[in-house]
């Protein structure tokens, strides 16, 4: 079993699909790899790139090639200095820009420098702006036999249909709680003892990340959880009319736009689940959200989700996190019974 399948067993099915297609000569020129934030899509894509570049892949079983780890290509790749692999990701604008995709196109048509093929990873294909997506179409429409494109997509973040129709899709699933916890505990144990978060913090990080292990590790070892707790406290106070919107929004500003939208989106999704008889992923918010679900028609949750999507789109143009949080907070407060609203 490869390191990627052993260390992240929820990757195994997607990994096996690539192995079999490669051994049968059916690997497509472009793959969209979709999955929730934090399930390890980038790590999976990097493992696939290593396999594709390897000079002497060995079969660990029939139809299951793995990178040898010893050839020149594997050594260059392990040293992060392989000239035949490129990664294109959002920059300051939160989007993958057209200039990056033009650079990808130039890379695609050039001959490989040391390997037999080239690999380009687009980490977040759902963040291509319209000009970048159109520039990518030419490369997708005129595929070259020595180039493989790996496009990473977060679940729920659309890729343009013109791009999607020219790619095959593989899904990286979200692991179950046991698998996610096992992975997270192993990573935490590798930290210095003073830096290891306690078990209750790991459990909370997994809950808030929806069992996405890499995101949970980021939460558990960073400041997201404390900032989230402060934002949630102010959110509840604002909803009860105990705090003005400007004061509540400051806590969300500290989280940044993406962190704030992640919270609002999670709460709105939980509201939708509760409205249809399900349960909330955010257990700490469940009581409040269940109350709102009883007081409102189910469509209100979907309106909130639409507003989050609008705010995320506005983020491309450097929207003000505090103003976006204020707008969403006011929309949430409208779900409260009239006698509880603030004027």
Short mmCIF file of N, CA and C in Angstrom, two decimals, residues 6 41 45 150 163 182 204-205 315 339:
data_model
loop_
_atom_site.label_atom_id
_atom_site.label_comp_id
_atom_site.label_asym_id
_atom_site.label_seq_id
_atom_site.Cartn_x
_atom_site.Cartn_y
_atom_site.Cartn_z
N UNK A 6 -2.04 4.49 2.91
CA UNK A 6 -1.86 4.01 4.27
C UNK A 6 -2.14 5.12 5.27
N UNK A 41 -6.97 16.80 -0.50
CA UNK A 41 -6.96 16.74 -1.98
C UNK A 41 -5.58 17.08 -2.54
N UNK A 45 -3.17 14.73 -4.82
CA UNK A 45 -2.71 15.15 -6.14
C UNK A 45 -1.18 15.10 -6.22
N UNK A 150 -4.33 18.12 -13.05
CA UNK A 150 -5.08 17.72 -11.86
C UNK A 150 -5.72 18.98 -11.27
N UNK A 163 -15.44 23.81 -18.38
CA UNK A 163 -14.23 23.16 -17.88
C UNK A 163 -14.55 21.74 -17.43
N UNK A 182 -8.07 9.05 14.25
CA UNK A 182 -6.80 8.31 14.23
C UNK A 182 -5.72 9.11 13.53
N UNK A 204 -13.29 18.89 19.45
CA UNK A 204 -13.99 20.09 18.99
C UNK A 204 -13.55 20.46 17.58
N UNK A 205 -12.25 20.34 17.31
CA UNK A 205 -11.74 20.65 15.98
C UNK A 205 -12.35 19.72 14.93
N UNK A 315 -16.02 38.43 -2.11
CA UNK A 315 -14.67 38.35 -1.56
C UNK A 315 -13.59 38.40 -2.62
N UNK A 339 -40.70 40.18 18.63
CA UNK A 339 -40.52 40.80 19.96
C UNK A 339 -39.08 40.72 20.43
#
